[in-house]
mmCIF file of C-alpha atoms in Angstrom:
data_model
loop_
_atom_site.group_PDB
_atom_site.id
_atom_site.type_symbol
_atom_site.label_atom_id
_atom_site.label_comp_id
_atom_site.label_asym_id
_atom_site.label_seq_id
_atom_site.Cartn_x
_atom_site.Cartn_y
_atom_site.Cartn_z
ATOM 1 C CA MET A 1 1.979 -14.590 -18.399
ATOM 2 C CA SER A 2 4.798 -14.001 -15.908
ATOM 3 C CA ILE A 3 7.020 -11.037 -15.238
ATOM 4 C CA THR A 4 10.716 -11.632 -14.891
ATOM 5 C CA ALA A 5 13.254 -10.854 -12.222
ATOM 6 C CA SER A 6 14.973 -8.423 -14.579
ATOM 7 C CA SER A 7 12.020 -6.026 -14.484
ATOM 8 C CA THR A 8 13.123 -2.427 -14.435
ATOM 9 C CA ALA A 9 12.968 -0.275 -11.331
ATOM 10 C CA ALA A 10 10.288 2.334 -10.859
ATOM 11 C CA GLY A 11 10.948 5.593 -9.119
ATOM 12 C CA THR A 12 12.747 8.886 -9.326
ATOM 13 C CA GLY A 13 15.195 10.755 -7.175
ATOM 14 C CA ASN A 14 16.532 8.766 -4.241
ATOM 15 C CA LEU A 15 13.742 6.185 -3.845
ATOM 16 C CA GLN A 16 13.298 3.180 -6.110
ATOM 17 C CA LEU A 17 11.147 0.065 -6.283
ATOM 18 C CA GLU A 18 12.341 -3.008 -8.148
ATOM 19 C CA TYR A 19 11.183 -6.603 -8.432
ATOM 20 C CA VAL A 20 13.806 -9.256 -7.777
ATOM 21 C CA SER A 21 13.581 -13.023 -7.444
ATOM 22 C CA SER A 22 13.511 -14.221 -3.851
ATOM 23 C CA GLN A 23 16.327 -16.626 -4.649
ATOM 24 C CA SER A 24 18.455 -13.804 -6.028
ATOM 25 C CA VAL A 25 17.752 -11.582 -3.033
ATOM 26 C CA ALA A 26 18.937 -14.245 -0.616
ATOM 27 C CA SER A 27 22.275 -14.590 -2.400
ATOM 28 C CA GLN A 28 23.191 -10.920 -2.801
ATOM 29 C CA PRO A 29 26.518 -9.712 -1.350
ATOM 30 C CA ALA A 30 26.726 -7.250 1.520
ATOM 31 C CA SER A 31 27.413 -4.349 -0.841
ATOM 32 C CA TRP A 32 24.039 -4.863 -2.574
ATOM 33 C CA TRP A 33 22.223 -4.421 0.718
ATOM 34 C CA GLN A 34 23.762 -1.081 1.616
ATOM 35 C CA SER A 35 20.989 0.897 -0.114
ATOM 36 C CA VAL A 36 18.056 -1.449 0.670
ATOM 37 C CA LEU A 37 15.319 -0.016 2.884
ATOM 38 C CA GLY A 38 13.096 -3.109 2.978
ATOM 39 C CA VAL A 39 11.930 -6.254 1.203
ATOM 40 C CA VAL A 40 8.330 -7.409 0.703
ATOM 41 C CA GLY A 41 7.262 -10.861 -0.403
ATOM 42 C CA PHE A 42 3.796 -11.844 -1.549
ATOM 43 C CA GLU A 43 2.468 -15.090 -0.039
ATOM 44 C CA GLN A 44 5.221 -15.206 2.567
ATOM 45 C CA PRO A 45 8.342 -13.260 3.528
ATOM 46 C CA PRO A 46 11.386 -14.204 1.472
ATOM 47 C CA ARG A 47 14.147 -16.001 3.328
ATOM 48 C CA VAL A 48 16.707 -13.291 3.913
ATOM 49 C CA ASP A 49 19.570 -13.642 6.367
ATOM 50 C CA ARG A 50 19.764 -9.954 7.124
ATOM 51 C CA THR A 51 18.634 -9.236 10.657
ATOM 52 C CA ARG A 52 18.751 -5.455 10.278
ATOM 53 C CA ILE A 53 16.635 -5.304 7.088
ATOM 54 C CA PRO A 54 12.815 -5.167 7.396
ATOM 55 C CA VAL A 55 11.453 -8.220 5.584
ATOM 56 C CA THR A 56 7.708 -8.831 5.373
ATOM 57 C CA ALA A 57 4.932 -10.094 3.088
ATOM 58 C CA SER A 58 1.492 -8.980 1.961
ATOM 59 C CA MET A 59 0.176 -12.545 2.525
ATOM 60 C CA THR A 60 -1.509 -12.411 -0.895
ATOM 61 C CA ARG A 61 -1.079 -15.103 -3.559
ATOM 62 C CA SER A 62 0.779 -14.154 -6.717
ATOM 63 C CA LEU A 63 -1.058 -14.879 -9.956
ATOM 64 C CA ASN A 64 1.859 -14.174 -12.304
ATOM 65 C CA ALA A 65 4.971 -13.165 -10.349
ATOM 66 C CA ASN A 66 5.904 -16.369 -8.559
ATOM 67 C CA GLY A 67 9.220 -16.143 -6.790
ATOM 68 C CA LEU A 68 9.489 -12.350 -7.000
ATOM 69 C CA CYS A 69 9.551 -9.819 -4.201
ATOM 70 C CA GLU A 70 9.585 -6.035 -3.923
ATOM 71 C CA VAL A 71 12.819 -4.337 -2.996
ATOM 72 C CA TRP A 72 12.652 -0.740 -1.831
ATOM 73 C CA ARG A 73 15.946 1.088 -1.921
ATOM 74 C CA THR A 74 17.265 4.601 -1.537
ATOM 75 C CA ILE A 75 20.329 6.256 -3.001
ATOM 76 C CA GLY A 76 22.012 8.352 -0.384
ATOM 77 C CA PRO A 77 23.919 8.300 2.897
ATOM 78 C CA ASP A 78 24.376 5.213 5.037
ATOM 79 C CA LEU A 79 21.186 3.691 6.380
ATOM 80 C CA SER A 80 20.269 2.993 9.994
ATOM 81 C CA SER A 81 18.031 0.176 11.231
ATOM 82 C CA GLY A 82 15.874 -0.243 14.269
ATOM 83 C CA ASP A 83 13.531 -2.463 16.183
ATOM 84 C CA THR A 84 12.920 -2.710 19.893
ATOM 85 C CA ALA A 85 11.569 -5.250 22.325
ATOM 86 C CA GLN A 86 8.675 -2.881 23.006
ATOM 87 C CA SER A 87 7.585 -2.631 19.360
ATOM 88 C CA ARG A 88 6.699 -5.009 16.555
ATOM 89 C CA VAL A 89 7.914 -2.520 13.961
ATOM 90 C CA GLN A 90 11.053 -3.276 11.986
ATOM 91 C CA TYR A 91 12.411 -0.243 10.196
ATOM 92 C CA ARG A 92 15.333 1.149 8.261
ATOM 93 C CA TYR A 93 15.912 4.760 7.386
ATOM 94 C CA SER A 94 18.069 7.395 5.777
ATOM 95 C CA LYS A 95 18.118 11.076 6.575
ATOM 96 C CA ASP A 96 15.015 11.650 4.423
ATOM 97 C CA LEU A 97 13.129 8.337 4.210
ATOM 98 C CA LEU A 98 12.012 5.469 6.406
ATOM 99 C CA PHE A 99 10.619 2.056 5.459
ATOM 100 C CA GLY A 100 8.891 0.032 8.153
ATOM 101 C CA SER A 101 6.838 -3.105 8.543
ATOM 102 C CA LEU A 102 5.007 -5.084 11.183
ATOM 103 C CA THR A 103 2.686 -8.035 11.526
ATOM 104 C CA ILE A 104 0.306 -8.641 14.369
ATOM 105 C CA ALA A 105 -1.806 -11.735 14.970
ATOM 106 C CA GLU A 106 -5.297 -11.072 16.265
ATOM 107 C CA GLU A 107 -5.212 -14.394 18.137
ATOM 108 C CA ALA A 108 -2.421 -12.997 20.324
ATOM 109 C CA ILE A 109 -4.548 -10.070 21.491
ATOM 110 C CA ASP A 110 -6.346 -10.366 24.808
ATOM 111 C CA ALA A 111 -9.925 -9.481 23.891
ATOM 112 C CA CYS A 112 -13.409 -10.797 24.603
ATOM 113 C CA SER A 113 -14.450 -11.122 20.953
ATOM 114 C CA GLU A 114 -13.181 -11.312 17.386
ATOM 115 C CA ALA A 115 -14.277 -7.732 16.805
ATOM 116 C CA GLY A 116 -12.509 -6.592 19.946
ATOM 117 C CA ALA A 117 -9.303 -8.357 18.929
ATOM 118 C CA LEU A 118 -9.347 -6.760 15.484
ATOM 119 C CA LEU A 119 -9.991 -3.291 16.891
ATOM 120 C CA ARG A 120 -7.260 -3.617 19.491
ATOM 121 C CA ALA A 121 -4.722 -5.169 17.099
ATOM 122 C CA THR A 122 -5.220 -2.382 14.565
ATOM 123 C CA GLU A 123 -4.933 0.353 17.163
ATOM 124 C CA ILE A 124 -1.774 -1.206 18.628
ATOM 125 C CA ALA A 125 -0.209 -1.541 15.167
ATOM 126 C CA TYR A 126 -0.779 2.079 14.266
ATOM 127 C CA GLN A 127 0.282 3.389 17.652
ATOM 128 C CA GLU A 128 3.571 1.508 17.386
ATOM 129 C CA ILE A 129 4.095 2.897 13.884
ATOM 130 C CA PHE A 130 3.493 6.444 15.124
ATOM 131 C CA ASP A 131 5.878 5.900 18.053
ATOM 132 C CA VAL A 132 8.654 4.932 15.620
ATOM 133 C CA LEU A 133 7.981 7.941 13.382
ATOM 134 C CA ASN A 134 8.116 10.288 16.356
ATOM 135 C CA GLU A 135 11.321 8.701 17.612
ATOM 136 C CA THR A 136 13.148 8.916 14.266
ATOM 137 C CA GLU A 137 11.558 12.253 13.291
ATOM 138 C CA HIS A 138 10.236 10.818 10.009
ATOM 139 C CA ARG A 139 6.835 12.084 11.068
ATOM 140 C CA HIS A 140 5.144 12.250 7.672
ATOM 141 C CA LEU A 141 3.528 9.045 6.437
ATOM 142 C CA ILE A 142 3.736 8.950 2.627
ATOM 143 C CA ARG A 143 2.343 5.556 1.693
ATOM 144 C CA ILE A 144 0.961 2.673 3.740
ATOM 145 C CA TRP A 145 -0.109 -0.838 2.690
ATOM 146 C CA ASN A 146 -2.632 -2.715 4.871
ATOM 147 C CA TYR A 147 -3.442 -6.415 4.495
ATOM 148 C CA LEU A 148 -6.296 -7.645 6.631
ATOM 149 C CA PRO A 149 -7.459 -11.282 6.828
ATOM 150 C CA ASP A 150 -11.086 -11.871 5.816
ATOM 151 C CA ILE A 151 -11.588 -8.176 5.064
ATOM 152 C CA ASN A 152 -15.238 -8.547 3.989
ATOM 153 C CA ALA A 153 -16.293 -11.008 6.706
ATOM 154 C CA GLN A 154 -18.553 -10.069 9.599
ATOM 155 C CA ALA A 155 -17.368 -9.696 13.193
ATOM 156 C CA GLY A 156 -19.505 -8.427 16.028
ATOM 157 C CA GLY A 157 -22.275 -7.401 13.653
ATOM 158 C CA ASP A 158 -20.098 -5.291 11.364
ATOM 159 C CA GLU A 159 -17.757 -5.840 8.429
ATOM 160 C CA ARG A 160 -14.134 -6.357 9.418
ATOM 161 C CA TYR A 161 -12.968 -3.620 7.048
ATOM 162 C CA ARG A 162 -15.290 -1.131 8.729
ATOM 163 C CA LEU A 163 -13.985 -2.159 12.145
ATOM 164 C CA PHE A 164 -10.452 -1.681 10.854
ATOM 165 C CA ASN A 165 -11.358 1.835 9.681
ATOM 166 C CA SER A 166 -12.769 2.696 13.111
ATOM 167 C CA ALA A 167 -9.637 1.509 14.877
ATOM 168 C CA ARG A 168 -7.333 3.235 12.400
ATOM 169 C CA GLN A 169 -9.169 6.504 12.872
ATOM 170 C CA MET A 170 -8.995 6.159 16.659
ATOM 171 C CA ALA A 171 -5.230 5.624 16.477
ATOM 172 C CA PHE A 172 -4.774 8.686 14.245
ATOM 173 C CA ARG A 173 -6.833 10.819 16.609
ATOM 174 C CA LYS A 174 -5.071 9.594 19.757
ATOM 175 C CA SER A 175 -1.731 10.437 18.180
ATOM 176 C CA GLY A 176 -2.868 13.939 17.304
ATOM 177 C CA ARG A 177 -2.686 13.291 13.569
ATOM 178 C CA ALA A 178 -4.943 14.674 10.871
ATOM 179 C CA THR A 179 -7.699 12.364 9.663
ATOM 180 C CA MET A 180 -8.292 14.173 6.363
ATOM 181 C CA GLY A 181 -6.399 16.300 3.873
ATOM 182 C CA THR A 182 -2.792 15.472 4.752
ATOM 183 C CA VAL A 183 -3.278 11.725 5.242
ATOM 184 C CA PRO A 184 -1.078 9.201 3.383
ATOM 185 C CA ALA A 185 -1.764 7.341 0.196
ATOM 186 C CA ALA A 186 -2.883 3.842 1.162
ATOM 187 C CA CYS A 187 -4.647 0.614 0.315
ATOM 188 C CA ALA A 188 -6.413 -2.080 2.336
ATOM 189 C CA LEU A 189 -6.746 -5.563 0.863
ATOM 190 C CA GLY A 190 -7.974 -8.875 2.122
ATOM 191 C CA SER A 191 -5.548 -11.692 2.931
ATOM 192 C CA PRO A 192 -6.510 -15.312 3.649
ATOM 193 C CA ALA A 193 -8.212 -16.275 6.906
ATOM 194 C CA GLY A 194 -5.699 -17.067 9.607
ATOM 195 C CA SER A 195 -3.091 -14.621 8.309
ATOM 196 C CA PRO A 196 -1.769 -11.927 10.608
ATOM 197 C CA ILE A 197 -2.545 -8.291 9.927
ATOM 198 C CA SER A 198 0.400 -7.165 7.800
ATOM 199 C CA ILE A 199 1.313 -3.520 7.329
ATOM 200 C CA TYR A 200 4.269 -1.873 5.633
ATOM 201 C CA PHE A 201 4.857 1.824 5.021
ATOM 202 C CA LEU A 202 7.067 4.661 3.854
ATOM 203 C CA ALA A 203 7.542 7.843 5.863
ATOM 204 C CA ALA A 204 9.663 10.962 5.472
ATOM 205 C CA ARG A 205 10.918 14.008 7.303
ATOM 206 C CA ARG A 206 9.336 16.261 4.697
ATOM 207 C CA PRO A 207 5.612 16.088 3.861
ATOM 208 C CA ALA A 208 4.294 14.856 0.544
ATOM 209 C CA LYS A 209 1.859 16.682 -1.705
ATOM 210 C CA MET A 210 -1.473 14.915 -1.408
ATOM 211 C CA ILE A 211 -3.540 14.350 -4.549
ATOM 212 C CA GLU A 212 -7.308 13.849 -4.741
ATOM 213 C CA ASN A 213 -9.289 12.626 -7.731
ATOM 214 C CA PRO A 214 -11.802 15.153 -9.163
ATOM 215 C CA ARG A 215 -13.981 12.186 -10.252
ATOM 216 C CA GLN A 216 -14.220 10.750 -6.753
ATOM 217 C CA THR A 217 -15.340 11.771 -3.296
ATOM 218 C CA SER A 218 -12.330 11.895 -1.003
ATOM 219 C CA ALA A 219 -12.356 8.682 1.030
ATOM 220 C CA TYR A 220 -12.294 10.594 4.327
ATOM 221 C CA HIS A 221 -15.557 12.291 3.264
ATOM 222 C CA TYR A 222 -17.473 9.090 2.513
ATOM 223 C CA PRO A 223 -21.071 9.114 3.802
ATOM 224 C CA PRO A 224 -22.056 6.960 6.817
ATOM 225 C CA LYS A 225 -23.466 4.195 4.571
ATOM 226 C CA PHE A 226 -19.864 2.999 4.200
ATOM 227 C CA GLY A 227 -19.266 2.759 7.939
ATOM 228 C CA ARG A 228 -19.315 4.793 11.116
ATOM 229 C CA HIS A 229 -15.750 5.960 10.471
ATOM 230 C CA SER A 230 -14.405 6.822 7.036
ATOM 231 C CA PRO A 231 -11.215 5.339 5.594
ATOM 232 C CA ILE A 232 -8.138 7.495 6.116
ATOM 233 C CA PHE A 233 -6.167 7.880 2.901
ATOM 234 C CA SER A 234 -5.473 10.265 0.048
ATOM 235 C CA ARG A 235 -6.028 9.077 -3.515
ATOM 236 C CA ALA A 236 -2.352 9.664 -4.336
ATOM 237 C CA CYS A 237 0.649 11.677 -3.269
ATOM 238 C CA VAL A 238 3.863 13.079 -4.682
ATOM 239 C CA TRP A 239 7.051 13.070 -2.659
ATOM 240 C CA GLY A 240 10.447 14.354 -3.705
ATOM 241 C CA GLU A 241 12.032 17.324 -5.370
ATOM 242 C CA SER A 242 10.029 20.511 -5.915
ATOM 243 C CA GLY A 243 9.296 19.771 -9.583
ATOM 244 C CA GLY A 244 7.783 16.419 -8.710
ATOM 245 C CA GLY A 245 9.273 13.193 -7.411
ATOM 246 C CA ASN A 246 7.900 9.774 -6.621
ATOM 247 C CA LEU A 247 4.200 9.379 -7.329
ATOM 248 C CA PHE A 248 2.238 6.912 -5.203
ATOM 249 C CA ILE A 249 -1.259 6.055 -6.394
ATOM 250 C CA SER A 250 -3.422 4.464 -3.726
ATOM 251 C CA GLY A 251 -5.525 1.392 -4.325
ATOM 252 C CA THR A 252 -7.875 2.603 -7.078
ATOM 253 C CA ALA A 253 -11.076 0.921 -8.198
ATOM 254 C CA SER A 254 -14.270 1.385 -10.195
ATOM 255 C CA ILE A 255 -15.727 4.138 -8.008
ATOM 256 C CA VAL A 256 -17.163 7.433 -9.237
ATOM 257 C CA GLY A 257 -18.192 9.889 -6.572
ATOM 258 C CA HIS A 258 -18.552 7.446 -3.697
ATOM 259 C CA GLU A 259 -20.468 4.698 -5.504
ATOM 260 C CA THR A 260 -19.239 1.485 -7.104
ATOM 261 C CA ILE A 261 -19.726 1.552 -10.874
ATOM 262 C CA HIS A 262 -20.281 -1.521 -13.100
ATOM 263 C CA PRO A 263 -20.960 -4.138 -10.400
ATOM 264 C CA GLY A 264 -20.479 -7.655 -11.741
ATOM 265 C CA ASN A 265 -18.625 -6.541 -14.902
ATOM 266 C CA VAL A 266 -14.877 -6.983 -14.438
ATOM 267 C CA VAL A 267 -13.955 -5.581 -17.870
ATOM 268 C CA ALA A 268 -15.948 -2.392 -17.306
ATOM 269 C CA GLN A 269 -14.524 -2.092 -13.787
ATOM 270 C CA THR A 270 -10.993 -2.392 -15.146
ATOM 271 C CA ARG A 271 -11.651 0.328 -17.713
ATOM 272 C CA GLU A 272 -13.233 2.631 -15.114
ATOM 273 C CA THR A 273 -10.298 2.066 -12.780
ATOM 274 C CA MET A 274 -7.878 3.115 -15.507
ATOM 275 C CA ILE A 275 -9.954 6.235 -16.175
ATOM 276 C CA ASN A 276 -9.563 7.086 -12.492
ATOM 277 C CA ILE A 277 -5.807 6.527 -12.672
ATOM 278 C CA GLY A 278 -5.668 8.789 -15.713
ATOM 279 C CA ALA A 279 -7.509 11.482 -13.769
ATOM 280 C CA LEU A 280 -5.012 11.133 -10.906
ATOM 281 C CA LEU A 281 -2.108 11.514 -13.327
ATOM 282 C CA ASP A 282 -3.662 14.695 -14.719
ATOM 283 C CA GLU A 283 -4.197 16.054 -11.218
ATOM 284 C CA ALA A 284 -0.659 15.167 -10.126
ATOM 285 C CA ASN A 285 0.754 16.974 -13.159
ATOM 286 C CA ARG A 286 -1.412 19.977 -12.350
ATOM 287 C CA VAL A 287 -0.223 20.047 -8.739
ATOM 288 C CA VAL A 288 3.493 19.858 -9.632
ATOM 289 C CA GLY A 289 3.034 22.281 -12.519
ATOM 290 C CA ALA A 290 4.539 20.111 -15.237
ATOM 291 C CA ALA A 291 3.677 17.098 -17.397
ATOM 292 C CA ARG A 292 5.811 14.860 -15.210
ATOM 293 C CA TYR A 293 3.716 11.691 -14.902
ATOM 294 C CA SER A 294 2.225 9.345 -17.492
ATOM 295 C CA LEU A 295 0.808 5.831 -17.741
ATOM 296 C CA GLU A 296 4.041 4.665 -19.376
ATOM 297 C CA GLY A 297 6.000 5.695 -16.274
ATOM 298 C CA LEU A 298 3.911 3.697 -13.801
ATOM 299 C CA ARG A 299 4.591 0.327 -12.234
ATOM 300 C CA LEU A 300 1.165 -1.286 -11.663
ATOM 301 C CA LYS A 301 0.099 -3.851 -9.099
ATOM 302 C CA VAL A 302 -3.345 -5.346 -9.692
ATOM 303 C CA TYR A 303 -5.412 -7.085 -7.022
ATOM 304 C CA VAL A 304 -7.874 -9.635 -8.396
ATOM 305 C CA ARG A 305 -10.762 -10.949 -6.301
ATOM 306 C CA LYS A 306 -11.483 -14.001 -8.478
ATOM 307 C CA PRO A 307 -8.575 -15.704 -10.260
ATOM 308 C CA SER A 308 -11.011 -16.654 -13.032
ATOM 309 C CA ASP A 309 -11.178 -12.939 -13.937
ATOM 310 C CA LEU A 310 -7.418 -12.650 -14.480
ATOM 311 C CA ALA A 311 -7.485 -13.289 -18.250
ATOM 312 C CA ALA A 312 -10.174 -10.662 -18.835
ATOM 313 C CA ILE A 313 -8.311 -8.082 -16.758
ATOM 314 C CA GLU A 314 -5.015 -8.822 -18.521
ATOM 315 C CA ALA A 315 -6.639 -8.527 -21.947
ATOM 316 C CA THR A 316 -8.289 -5.221 -21.038
ATOM 317 C CA LEU A 317 -5.084 -3.694 -19.700
ATOM 318 C CA SER A 318 -3.210 -4.872 -22.788
ATOM 319 C CA GLN A 319 -5.651 -2.823 -24.882
ATOM 320 C CA LEU A 320 -5.252 0.268 -22.697
ATOM 321 C CA LEU A 321 -1.489 0.289 -22.131
ATOM 322 C CA LYS A 322 1.451 0.441 -24.525
ATOM 323 C CA SER A 323 3.091 -2.293 -22.485
ATOM 324 C CA ALA A 324 1.420 -4.527 -19.910
ATOM 325 C CA ASP A 325 4.307 -6.965 -19.528
ATOM 326 C CA ASP A 326 5.564 -5.936 -16.086
ATOM 327 C CA ILE A 327 2.288 -5.761 -14.161
ATOM 328 C CA VAL A 328 2.124 -7.759 -10.931
ATOM 329 C CA TYR A 329 -1.176 -9.561 -10.322
ATOM 330 C CA LEU A 330 -2.130 -10.735 -6.839
ATOM 331 C CA GLN A 331 -5.222 -12.515 -5.554
ATOM 332 C CA ALA A 332 -6.873 -10.472 -2.817
ATOM 333 C CA ASP A 333 -10.319 -9.446 -1.684
ATOM 334 C CA VAL A 334 -11.020 -5.761 -2.254
ATOM 335 C CA CYS A 335 -12.450 -3.550 0.484
ATOM 336 C CA ARG A 336 -15.967 -3.546 -1.039
ATOM 337 C CA GLU A 337 -17.596 -6.854 -1.916
ATOM 338 C CA ASP A 338 -18.926 -5.472 -5.222
ATOM 339 C CA LEU A 339 -15.424 -4.497 -6.393
ATOM 340 C CA LEU A 340 -13.814 -7.228 -8.471
ATOM 341 C CA MET A 341 -10.375 -5.654 -8.837
ATOM 342 C CA GLU A 342 -8.164 -2.783 -7.711
ATOM 343 C CA ILE A 343 -4.979 -1.207 -9.036
ATOM 344 C CA GLU A 344 -2.223 0.645 -7.245
ATOM 345 C CA ALA A 345 0.816 2.262 -8.871
ATOM 346 C CA VAL A 346 4.227 3.803 -8.281
ATOM 347 C CA GLY A 347 5.909 6.184 -10.702
#
């Protein structure tokens, strides 16, 4: 099954996400670009001849959306763009919102070991992001996407994802930022070996409302068995008008409390993941004080560890959703080796 380039946009207020064919993006007139914050491809960045628009890729292979890319746009005043010789970050922003992206190759980092290069590359990436947010005064990270090559592999006696978490936490602390409670929604997925670290993000001048899942331990409170330093992300967040705006659901998997549930069973993991997303929707509606969010209003992106599991995941989601036609499926390793899939959402 494939989704089409005419897929509807997801979002409310002045921020929208839509999926557009890479070929179509490249041929759009100047007027179309006036409201575009950034463009994200999957396996590679789309070819876009727009030097002032952030264009990046998650470096993950599409399983059903070949030729499509994400387009993030805002409806509002004229946009400004920025990038400097001192920073790898490309960014574009309005008065309220900023979209940014960067890639950094570990091989380009001067370090004595693979672990050292990963730690240093991650810390540099986040420090440069924070420098941009301070400069533009969009100080509040809303949502951040992290793609890390060989996420489950070992380096220096520890898992690469755990090293990434240590470096991320160090960067947050050095910048004087909170490491729990008011941290952004996020995900961290594995990209193929040899890929650069790829990060893209949304930030704002006004803070979001962070959402935690009553069924799960907050990630920043994970016990030491999951690494010396906990991941830094909220399970979801709401940003926008006072009655509720854009909902960002972080990468969500088959975890209850802090433990993986249903190891080895991709159908059961998919069902448990959707139960967790349902709980996040309920909590988001409670926080905004209205029944604002529902499964029908979400745009889902599903990360699949083994392509052979795709059919089972698709069939399960078709049973659980009124419409499963516009779901994007990508091949990516999930942050825990016993997790076979993960779902993120925007609504």
